CSV table of C-alpha atoms in Angstrom, one decimal:
chain,number,residue,atom,x,y,z
A,1471,MET,CA,-15.0,-1.4,27.0
A,1472,THR,CA,-11.6,0.6,26.2
A,1473,ALA,CA,-10.9,2.0,22.7
A,1474,THR,CA,-8.1,-0.9,22.1
A,1475,ALA,CA,-8.3,-3.9,20.7
A,1476,PRO,CA,-5.1,-6.3,21.7
A,1477,SER,CA,-4.6,-9.6,19.9
A,1478,GLY,CA,-6.6,-12.1,20.5
A,1479,ASP,CA,-9.6,-9.8,21.5
A,1480,GLY,CA,-12.1,-11.9,19.1
A,1481,SER,CA,-12.4,-9.2,16.5
A,1482,ASP,CA,-11.7,-10.6,12.7
A,1483,ILE,CA,-12.6,-8.0,10.7
A,1484,CYS,CA,-10.8,-4.9,10.7
A,1485,VAL,CA,-12.4,-2.0,9.9
A,1486,ILE,CA,-10.0,1.1,8.3
A,1487,VAL,CA,-11.4,4.8,8.0
A,1488,PRO,CA,-9.5,7.3,6.8
A,1489,THR,CA,-10.8,10.7,8.2
A,1490,ILE,CA,-9.8,14.2,8.9
A,1491,ARG,CA,-13.4,15.8,9.8
A,1492,GLU,CA,-16.6,13.6,9.4
A,1493,TYR,CA,-15.7,10.6,11.7
A,1494,GLU,CA,-19.2,10.4,13.3
A,1495,CYS,CA,-20.5,8.6,10.3
A,1496,LEU,CA,-19.4,5.4,12.4
A,1497,ARG,CA,-21.8,5.4,14.5
A,1498,ALA,CA,-24.5,4.6,11.7
A,1499,TYR,CA,-22.5,1.9,10.6
A,1500,VAL,CA,-22.5,0.3,13.9
A,1501,ALA,CA,-25.9,1.0,14.7
A,1502,ASN,CA,-26.4,-0.6,11.1
A,1503,ALA,CA,-24.7,-3.9,12.5
A,1504,ARG,CA,-26.6,-3.9,15.5
A,1505,GLU,CA,-29.7,-3.1,13.9
A,1506,HIS,CA,-29.4,-6.2,11.9
A,1507,GLY,CA,-28.0,-8.2,14.2
A,1508,PHE,CA,-24.6,-8.5,13.2
A,1509,ASP,CA,-22.1,-9.5,15.9
A,1510,VAL,CA,-20.1,-6.2,16.7
A,1511,SER,CA,-17.4,-8.2,18.4
A,1512,ARG,CA,-16.2,-9.0,15.5
A,1513,LEU,CA,-15.0,-5.6,13.9
A,1514,HIS,CA,-12.2,-3.5,15.1
A,1515,PHE,CA,-12.0,-0.2,13.6
A,1516,VAL,CA,-8.9,1.9,12.9
A,1517,LEU,CA,-9.1,5.7,12.5
A,1518,VAL,CA,-6.4,6.8,10.7
A,1519,THR,CA,-6.2,10.3,11.0
A,1520,GLU,CA,-3.5,13.3,11.5
A,1521,ASP,CA,-2.2,15.2,14.4
A,1522,PHE,CA,-3.8,18.4,14.0
A,1523,CYS,CA,-7.2,16.5,14.3
A,1524,GLU,CA,-9.7,15.9,16.8
A,1525,THR,CA,-8.3,12.4,18.4
A,1526,ASP,CA,-9.7,12.5,21.4
A,1527,GLU,CA,-12.8,13.1,20.7
A,1528,MET,CA,-12.3,9.8,17.6
A,1529,ARG,CA,-11.6,8.0,20.9
A,1530,ALA,CA,-14.4,9.3,23.0
A,1531,MET,CA,-16.8,8.2,20.2
A,1532,LEU,CA,-15.5,4.5,20.3
A,1533,ASP,CA,-15.6,4.3,24.1
A,1534,ASP,CA,-19.3,5.5,23.7
A,1535,LEU,CA,-20.0,3.1,21.0
A,1536,ASP,CA,-18.8,0.1,23.0
A,1537,VAL,CA,-17.0,-1.0,20.4
A,1538,SER,CA,-13.0,-2.3,19.6
A,1539,GLY,CA,-11.0,0.3,18.0
A,1540,GLU,CA,-7.7,2.4,17.7
A,1541,VAL,CA,-6.7,5.9,16.2
A,1542,PHE,CA,-3.9,6.6,14.6
A,1543,ASP,CA,-2.5,10.3,14.0
A,1544,GLY,CA,1.0,10.9,12.8
A,1545,SER,CA,2.5,10.2,15.7
A,1546,ARG,CA,1.2,7.5,16.7
A,1547,ARG,CA,1.9,5.8,13.2
A,1548,GLU,CA,5.0,6.2,13.6
A,1549,GLU,CA,5.3,4.9,17.2
A,1550,TRP,CA,3.6,1.6,15.7
A,1551,TYR,CA,6.5,1.9,13.0
A,1552,GLU,CA,9.1,1.3,15.6
A,1553,ALA,CA,7.4,-1.0,17.7
A,1554,ASN,CA,7.1,-3.5,14.9
A,1555,GLY,CA,10.5,-2.7,13.5
A,1556,VAL,CA,9.7,-1.2,10.3
A,1557,ALA,CA,10.3,2.9,10.7
A,1558,GLU,CA,12.6,2.8,7.5
A,1559,TYR,CA,9.4,1.9,5.7
A,1560,GLY,CA,7.5,4.6,7.2
A,1561,HIS,CA,7.4,6.4,3.8
A,1562,VAL,CA,5.2,3.9,2.1
A,1563,VAL,CA,2.3,5.7,3.6
A,1564,PRO,CA,2.0,9.4,2.8
A,1565,ALA,CA,0.8,11.5,5.1
A,1566,ALA,CA,-2.4,13.6,4.8
A,1567,SER,CA,-3.7,11.4,2.0
A,1568,HIS,CA,-6.1,9.4,1.1
A,1569,ALA,CA,-3.7,6.7,0.6
A,1570,GLU,CA,-3.2,6.5,4.1
A,1571,THR,CA,-5.7,3.3,4.0
A,1572,SER,CA,-2.2,1.2,3.5
A,1573,PHE,CA,-1.5,2.1,6.9
A,1574,GLY,CA,-4.4,-0.1,8.0
A,1575,LEU,CA,-3.2,-2.8,5.5
A,1576,LEU,CA,0.2,-2.8,7.6
A,1577,TYR,CA,-1.9,-2.9,11.0
A,1578,MET,CA,-3.9,-6.0,9.6
A,1579,TRP,CA,-0.8,-7.6,8.5
A,1580,ALA,CA,1.1,-7.4,11.4
A,1581,ASP,CA,-2.1,-9.3,13.4
A,1582,GLU,CA,-3.4,-12.3,12.0
A,1583,SER,CA,-6.3,-12.7,13.5
A,1584,TYR,CA,-7.9,-10.3,11.0
A,1585,ASP,CA,-9.4,-12.5,8.3
A,1586,TYR,CA,-10.9,-9.6,6.4
A,1587,GLY,CA,-10.8,-5.9,6.1
A,1588,VAL,CA,-13.5,-3.3,5.0
A,1589,PHE,CA,-12.8,0.3,4.0
A,1590,ILE,CA,-15.3,2.9,4.7
A,1591,ASP,CA,-14.7,6.7,3.6
A,1592,ASP,CA,-16.0,9.2,6.0
A,1593,ASP,CA,-18.3,10.9,3.7
A,1594,THR,CA,-20.7,7.6,3.4
A,1595,LEU,CA,-23.4,6.0,5.2
A,1596,PRO,CA,-24.9,2.9,5.0
A,1597,HIS,CA,-28.4,2.2,3.7
A,1598,ASP,CA,-30.7,1.0,6.4
A,1599,ASP,CA,-32.7,-1.6,4.7
A,1600,VAL,CA,-29.5,-3.7,4.0
A,1601,ASP,CA,-27.0,-5.6,6.4
A,1602,TYR,CA,-23.8,-3.5,5.6
A,1603,PHE,CA,-21.4,-5.9,7.4
A,1604,GLY,CA,-23.4,-9.2,6.6
A,1605,ARG,CA,-23.7,-8.6,3.1
A,1606,HIS,CA,-20.0,-7.9,2.5
A,1607,MET,CA,-19.4,-11.1,4.5
A,1608,ALA,CA,-22.0,-13.2,2.3
A,1609,ASN,CA,-20.4,-11.4,-0.5
A,1610,LEU,CA,-16.9,-12.8,0.2
A,1611,ALA,CA,-18.3,-16.2,1.0
A,1612,PHE,CA,-20.2,-16.1,-2.2
A,1613,GLY,CA,-20.4,-19.6,-4.1
A,1614,GLY,CA,-22.9,-19.9,-7.3
A,1615,GLU,CA,-24.0,-18.4,-10.7
A,1616,ILE,CA,-23.2,-14.7,-10.9
A,1617,GLU,CA,-23.7,-12.2,-14.0
A,1618,ARG,CA,-20.4,-11.7,-15.8
A,1619,VAL,CA,-19.6,-8.5,-17.9
A,1620,ARG,CA,-16.9,-7.6,-20.3
A,1621,SER,CA,-16.3,-5.0,-23.3
A,1622,ASP,CA,-14.5,-4.9,-26.0
A,1623,GLU,CA,-12.3,-2.7,-24.8
A,1624,ASP,CA,-11.2,-4.7,-22.0
A,1625,TRP,CA,-12.8,-2.3,-19.3
A,1626,VAL,CA,-16.5,-2.7,-17.3
A,1627,ASN,CA,-17.9,0.3,-16.1
A,1628,VAL,CA,-19.2,-0.6,-12.7
A,1629,LEU,CA,-22.0,1.8,-13.4
A,1630,TYR,CA,-22.8,0.2,-17.0
A,1631,ASP,CA,-26.3,-1.0,-16.0
A,1632,ASN,CA,-28.1,2.1,-16.5
A,1633,ALA,CA,-25.4,4.4,-18.2
A,1634,ASP,CA,-27.8,4.5,-21.4
A,1635,GLU,CA,-29.7,6.7,-19.1
A,1636,HIS,CA,-27.0,8.7,-16.9
A,1637,GLY,CA,-24.4,8.0,-19.0
A,1638,LEU,CA,-21.9,8.3,-16.6
A,1639,TYR,CA,-18.4,6.9,-16.3
A,1640,PRO,CA,-16.5,6.7,-12.8
A,1641,ARG,CA,-13.3,7.8,-11.5
A,1642,GLY,CA,-10.1,6.2,-13.0
A,1643,TYR,CA,-12.2,4.7,-16.1
A,1644,PRO,CA,-9.9,5.5,-19.1
A,1645,TYR,CA,-10.9,7.9,-21.6
A,1646,SER,CA,-9.9,5.5,-24.3
A,1647,ALA,CA,-12.0,2.8,-23.4
A,1648,MET,CA,-15.1,4.6,-23.3
A,1649,ASP,CA,-18.1,4.0,-25.8
A,1650,GLU,CA,-17.3,0.1,-25.2
A,1651,THR,CA,-19.6,-2.6,-26.3
A,1652,VAL,CA,-21.2,-4.3,-23.2
A,1653,GLU,CA,-21.5,-7.9,-23.3
A,1654,THR,CA,-22.9,-10.1,-20.3
A,1655,ASP,CA,-23.3,-13.6,-19.4
A,1656,ALA,CA,-23.4,-15.9,-16.1
A,1657,VAL,CA,-20.3,-17.7,-14.8
A,1658,ASP,CA,-20.1,-20.4,-11.7
A,1659,VAL,CA,-18.0,-19.0,-8.8
A,1660,GLU,CA,-16.9,-21.2,-6.2
A,1661,ALA,CA,-16.7,-20.5,-2.6
A,1662,GLY,CA,-13.6,-18.9,-2.0
A,1663,GLU,CA,-12.9,-17.5,-5.1
A,1664,VAL,CA,-14.4,-14.1,-3.9
A,1665,VAL,CA,-11.4,-12.0,-2.3
A,1666,ALA,CA,-12.9,-8.4,-2.9
A,1667,SER,CA,-16.5,-7.1,-2.2
A,1668,GLN,CA,-17.1,-3.5,-3.7
A,1669,GLY,CA,-20.0,-2.0,-2.9
A,1670,LEU,CA,-21.1,1.0,-5.1
A,1671,TRP,CA,-22.9,4.0,-4.2
A,1672,THR,CA,-26.0,6.6,-4.5
A,1673,ASN,CA,-26.4,10.0,-4.3
A,1674,VAL,CA,-22.9,11.4,-5.1
A,1675,PRO,CA,-21.7,9.4,-8.0
A,1676,ASP,CA,-17.6,8.9,-7.6
A,1677,LEU,CA,-16.4,10.8,-10.8
A,1678,ASP,CA,-13.3,12.6,-11.8
A,1679,ALA,CA,-12.9,16.4,-12.3
A,1680,VAL,CA,-13.3,16.4,-15.8
A,1681,ARG,CA,-16.6,14.6,-15.7
A,1682,ILE,CA,-17.8,16.5,-13.1
A,1683,LEU,CA,-17.2,19.8,-15.0
A,1684,MET,CA,-18.8,17.8,-18.1
A,1685,ASP,CA,-21.7,17.1,-16.1
A,1686,GLY,CA,-22.1,21.2,-15.0
A,1687,ASP,CA,-21.2,21.0,-11.5
A,1688,LEU,CA,-18.5,23.5,-10.1
A,1689,GLU,CA,-18.9,22.1,-6.1
A,1690,GLY,CA,-16.8,18.6,-7.2
A,1691,GLN,CA,-19.7,16.5,-7.0
A,1692,ALA,CA,-22.5,16.2,-10.2
A,1693,GLN,CA,-25.9,17.4,-11.3
A,1694,THR,CA,-26.6,13.7,-12.0
A,1695,ARG,CA,-27.2,11.5,-9.0
A,1696,THR,CA,-27.8,7.7,-8.8
A,1697,THR,CA,-30.4,5.6,-7.0
A,1698,ALA,CA,-30.8,2.4,-6.2
A,1699,ASP,CA,-32.3,1.7,-9.3
A,1700,ASP,CA,-29.6,2.4,-11.2
A,1701,PHE,CA,-28.0,-0.6,-10.4
A,1702,GLY,CA,-28.9,-4.3,-11.5
A,1703,ASP,CA,-27.7,-7.7,-10.3
A,1704,ASP,CA,-24.5,-8.1,-8.6
A,1705,PHE,CA,-21.8,-8.8,-11.2
A,1706,VAL,CA,-17.4,-9.7,-11.6
A,1707,ALA,CA,-15.9,-8.7,-14.5
A,1708,ALA,CA,-14.5,-11.1,-17.0
A,1709,ARG,CA,-10.9,-12.3,-17.0
A,1710,GLY,CA,-8.6,-9.9,-18.8
A,1711,ASN,CA,-11.3,-6.9,-18.3
A,1712,TYR,CA,-10.2,-4.3,-15.7
A,1713,LEU,CA,-12.8,-1.9,-13.7
A,1714,THR,CA,-12.3,0.8,-11.7
A,1715,VAL,CA,-12.1,-0.3,-7.8
A,1716,CYS,CA,-13.1,2.6,-5.1
A,1717,SER,CA,-12.3,1.8,-1.3
A,1718,MET,CA,-15.2,4.0,-0.2
A,1719,ASN,CA,-17.2,1.0,0.6
A,1720,LEU,CA,-14.9,-2.2,0.1
A,1721,ALA,CA,-14.4,-5.4,2.1
A,1722,PHE,CA,-11.6,-7.9,1.3
A,1723,ARG,CA,-9.7,-11.3,2.6
A,1724,ARG,CA,-6.4,-10.4,3.9
A,1725,GLU,CA,-4.8,-12.6,1.5
A,1726,VAL,CA,-5.2,-9.6,-1.1
A,1727,ILE,CA,-2.7,-7.4,1.1
A,1728,PRO,CA,0.3,-7.6,-0.6
A,1729,ALA,CA,-1.1,-6.6,-4.0
A,1730,PHE,CA,-3.6,-4.2,-2.7
A,1731,TYR,CA,-1.1,-1.6,-2.0
A,1732,GLN,CA,-2.3,2.1,-2.1
A,1733,LEU,CA,0.0,4.2,-3.9
A,1734,PRO,CA,2.3,7.2,-2.8
A,1735,MET,CA,-0.2,10.3,-4.0
A,1736,ASP,CA,-0.2,13.6,-3.3
A,1737,ASP,CA,3.1,13.7,-1.6
A,1738,ASN,CA,5.3,13.5,-4.5
A,1739,GLU,CA,7.1,15.4,-6.6
A,1740,TRP,CA,5.0,15.3,-9.9
A,1741,ASP,CA,1.9,16.2,-8.0
A,1742,VAL,CA,-0.1,13.1,-9.0
A,1743,GLY,CA,-3.0,12.4,-6.3
A,1744,ARG,CA,-6.6,10.7,-6.6
A,1745,PHE,CA,-5.5,7.4,-8.2
A,1746,ASP,CA,-4.4,5.5,-5.0
A,1747,ASP,CA,-7.2,2.9,-4.7
A,1748,ILE,CA,-7.9,3.0,-8.4
A,1749,TRP,CA,-4.4,1.9,-9.5
A,1750,SER,CA,-4.2,-0.8,-6.2
A,1751,GLY,CA,-7.8,-2.0,-7.9
A,1752,LEU,CA,-5.6,-2.9,-11.6
A,1753,PHE,CA,-3.1,-4.3,-9.2
A,1754,LEU,CA,-5.5,-6.6,-7.3
A,1755,LYS,CA,-7.6,-7.4,-10.9
A,1756,ARG,CA,-4.6,-8.7,-12.1
A,1757,ALA,CA,-3.6,-10.6,-9.5
A,1758,CYS,CA,-7.2,-11.9,-9.5
A,1759,ASP,CA,-6.8,-13.1,-12.9
A,1760,VAL,CA,-3.5,-15.1,-12.3
A,1761,LEU,CA,-4.5,-16.8,-9.2
A,1762,GLY,CA,-8.2,-17.3,-10.5
A,1763,LYS,CA,-9.7,-15.1,-8.1
A,1764,ARG,CA,-12.7,-12.5,-8.2
A,1765,ILE,CA,-14.2,-9.1,-7.3
A,1766,TYR,CA,-17.8,-9.1,-6.4
A,1767,ASN,CA,-19.3,-5.9,-7.4
A,1768,GLY,CA,-22.6,-4.3,-6.2
A,1769,ASP,CA,-24.4,-4.2,-2.9
A,1770,PRO,CA,-24.1,-3.4,-0.4
A,1771,LEU,CA,-25.0,0.2,-1.5
A,1772,CYS,CA,-23.7,2.9,0.5
A,1773,GLU,CA,-25.1,6.5,0.4
A,1774,HIS,CA,-22.2,9.0,-0.6
A,1775,ASN,CA,-22.5,12.5,0.6
A,1776,LYS,CA,-19.3,14.0,-0.9
A,1777,ALA,CA,-18.9,17.6,0.6
A,1778,PRO,CA,-19.2,20.5,-1.6
A,1779,ARG,CA,-15.8,21.7,-3.3
A,1780,SER,CA,-13.9,23.2,-5.9
A,1781,THR,CA,-14.2,21.2,-9.0
A,1782,PHE,CA,-11.0,22.9,-10.0
A,1783,ASP,CA,-8.9,21.7,-7.3
A,1784,ASP,CA,-10.4,18.6,-7.6
A,1785,LEU,CA,-8.5,18.8,-11.4
A,1786,ALA,CA,-5.4,20.2,-10.6
A,1787,ASN,CA,-5.1,17.3,-8.3
A,1788,GLU,CA,-5.8,14.9,-10.7
A,1789,VAL,CA,-4.8,16.3,-13.8
A,1790,ALA,CA,-1.1,15.3,-13.4
A,1791,GLY,CA,-2.2,11.5,-13.7
A,1792,LEU,CA,-4.6,11.9,-16.0
A,1793,GLU,CA,-2.2,10.8,-18.8
A,1794,LEU,CA,-0.7,8.0,-17.0
A,1795,ASN,CA,-4.1,6.4,-15.8
A,1796,GLU,CA,-4.7,5.7,-19.1
A,1797,HIS,CA,-1.8,3.5,-19.7
A,1798,VAL,CA,-1.0,2.0,-16.0
A,1799,TRP,CA,-3.5,-0.9,-17.1
A,1800,GLU,CA,-1.3,-1.8,-20.2
A,1801,VAL,CA,2.1,-1.6,-18.3
A,1802,VAL,CA,0.7,-4.4,-15.6
A,1803,ASP,CA,-1.4,-6.7,-17.9
A,1804,GLU,CA,1.5,-9.0,-18.8
A,1805,ALA,CA,3.1,-9.2,-15.7
A,1806,GLY,CA,3.3,-11.9,-13.1
A,1807,ALA,CA,1.5,-14.6,-15.8
A,1808,ASP,CA,3.1,-17.5,-14.0
A,1809,ALA,CA,3.1,-16.0,-10.3
A,1810,ASP,CA,1.8,-18.3,-7.8
A,1811,SER,CA,0.8,-16.0,-5.1
A,1812,TYR,CA,-0.4,-12.4,-4.5
A,1813,ALA,CA,3.2,-11.4,-3.3
A,1814,ALA,CA,4.7,-12.6,-6.7
A,1815,VAL,CA,2.5,-10.9,-9.2
A,1816,PHE,CA,2.8,-7.5,-7.2
A,1817,ASP,CA,6.5,-8.0,-7.5
A,1818,ALA,CA,6.2,-8.9,-11.2
A,1819,MET,CA,4.4,-5.9,-11.8
A,1820,ALA,CA,6.7,-3.8,-9.3
A,1821,ASP,CA,9.5,-4.5,-11.9
A,1822,ALA,CA,7.1,-3.3,-14.8
A,1823,LEU,CA,6.5,-0.2,-13.6
A,1824,ALA,CA,10.2,0.4,-11.4
A,1825,GLU,CA,12.6,-0.6,-14.6
A,1826,GLY,CA,10.0,0.6,-17.3
A,1827,ASP,CA,10.7,3.3,-20.1
A,1828,PHE,CA,7.5,5.8,-19.6
A,1829,ASP,CA,9.4,9.0,-20.9
A,1830,GLU,CA,6.8,9.3,-23.8
A,1831,TRP,CA,3.7,10.1,-21.0
A,1832,ASN,CA,3.7,13.5,-18.8
A,1833,ASN,CA,5.2,12.8,-15.7
A,1834,GLY,CA,5.9,9.1,-16.8
A,1835,ALA,CA,8.9,9.0,-13.9
A,1836,PHE,CA,6.2,8.6,-11.4
A,1837,LEU,CA,5.4,5.0,-12.3
A,1838,ASN,CA,9.0,4.3,-11.8
A,1839,HIS,CA,8.7,5.6,-8.7
A,1840,CYS,CA,6.0,3.8,-7.9
A,1841,GLY,CA,7.3,0.5,-8.8
A,1842,GLU,CA,10.4,1.3,-6.2
A,1843,TYR,CA,7.4,2.0,-3.7
A,1844,MET,CA,5.8,-1.0,-4.3
A,1845,ARG,CA,9.1,-3.3,-4.0
A,1846,ASP,CA,9.3,-1.5,-0.3
A,1847,TRP,CA,5.9,-2.4,0.6
A,1848,LEU,CA,6.3,-6.0,-0.3
A,1849,ASP,CA,9.8,-5.5,1.9
A,1850,CYS,CA,7.9,-3.6,4.9
A,1851,LEU,CA,5.4,-6.8,4.8
A,1852,ASP,CA,8.1,-9.2,5.2
A,1853,ALA,CA,10.0,-6.9,8.0
A,1854,ILE,CA,6.1,-7.1,10.3
A,1855,ARG,CA,6.3,-10.9,9.5
A,1856,ARG,CA,9.7,-11.2,10.9
A,1857,THR,CA,9.2,-9.2,13.8
A,1858,PRO,CA,7.7,-10.5,17.1
A,1859,ALA,CA,4.5,-8.8,18.2
A,1860,PRO,CA,5.3,-6.0,20.8
A,1861,ALA,CA,4.4,-7.5,24.5
A,1862,ASP,CA,1.3,-6.0,25.8
A,1863,ASP,CA,1.5,-3.6,28.6
């Protein structure tokens, strides 16, 4: 089987992996699927990488695994934009950034055979005792009673369950929302209401650089580690409450793509980085609240094996956006209240950011920049829908 997948090959799940070095983690995910009897023919892998990376080796790995997939470095992405009539929108996906996951969303949008997407980071591994893909699909199909979490700060710490012991808050959680009072109860969720499944993580917690430094770690990881025992029941955040959404272990329905853009981080004049998935999660949660949908959180856990690196390098990449992160959720919180689609909610949030006056915050103009790119994102999706699919050779 070649490492390509023309439309109609039978796969309905697009697995998107941004990677530069550790692409062979895919072997563990494919092995997990086969060991648990998950139908691997449903999976199509899209590796988003760069021209300077081992693209031939990545393609050889897909062939060796006998799975459907494609590898897109920068040159191939440009070819794809041309073939799909959206070359003028190539700027919406930044190069050499984790936000390249947005290319995977465009790829999915251009092929209606993909009903589901899965984001996997290349420094993760599945837990052997859980059917990784099967559990994500079950979460997306969930209907029934589930724990609901809220706080008096309108923010839910996804690590709240054992927070009294470890004291951790995940990357992107506002500092001003800490020391919250948590309340839990149960809520009935209808089948079809869950549109995203956020799996959490053991080993290295997903922290920002300030919190890593406070935890006494200079190598970009954390002295405090998490285990499966730190996570209790799966849960949803209450309406009107926000939460951090990390794309290292995440499944979603195709329908959310218009409101799930991973923002243009790293490659911008303000040097803002590291908030692409965090802010996309704010947009998605706002859209879910407006449209009556849910984000499911908990299993399947993954093992996060973040490589050592300078915590101060991460801090340098994050500091330009730290103040903005305290306020982005407030800007979008009132947007799109009467909207009836993901695109309409996202368009309202784009307007709120593009047209807002944020001069009082450090690098506030970056939010205007994001709003303009969000508008371009919606235009790009519309252009893809208007462009006939390229004919197979």
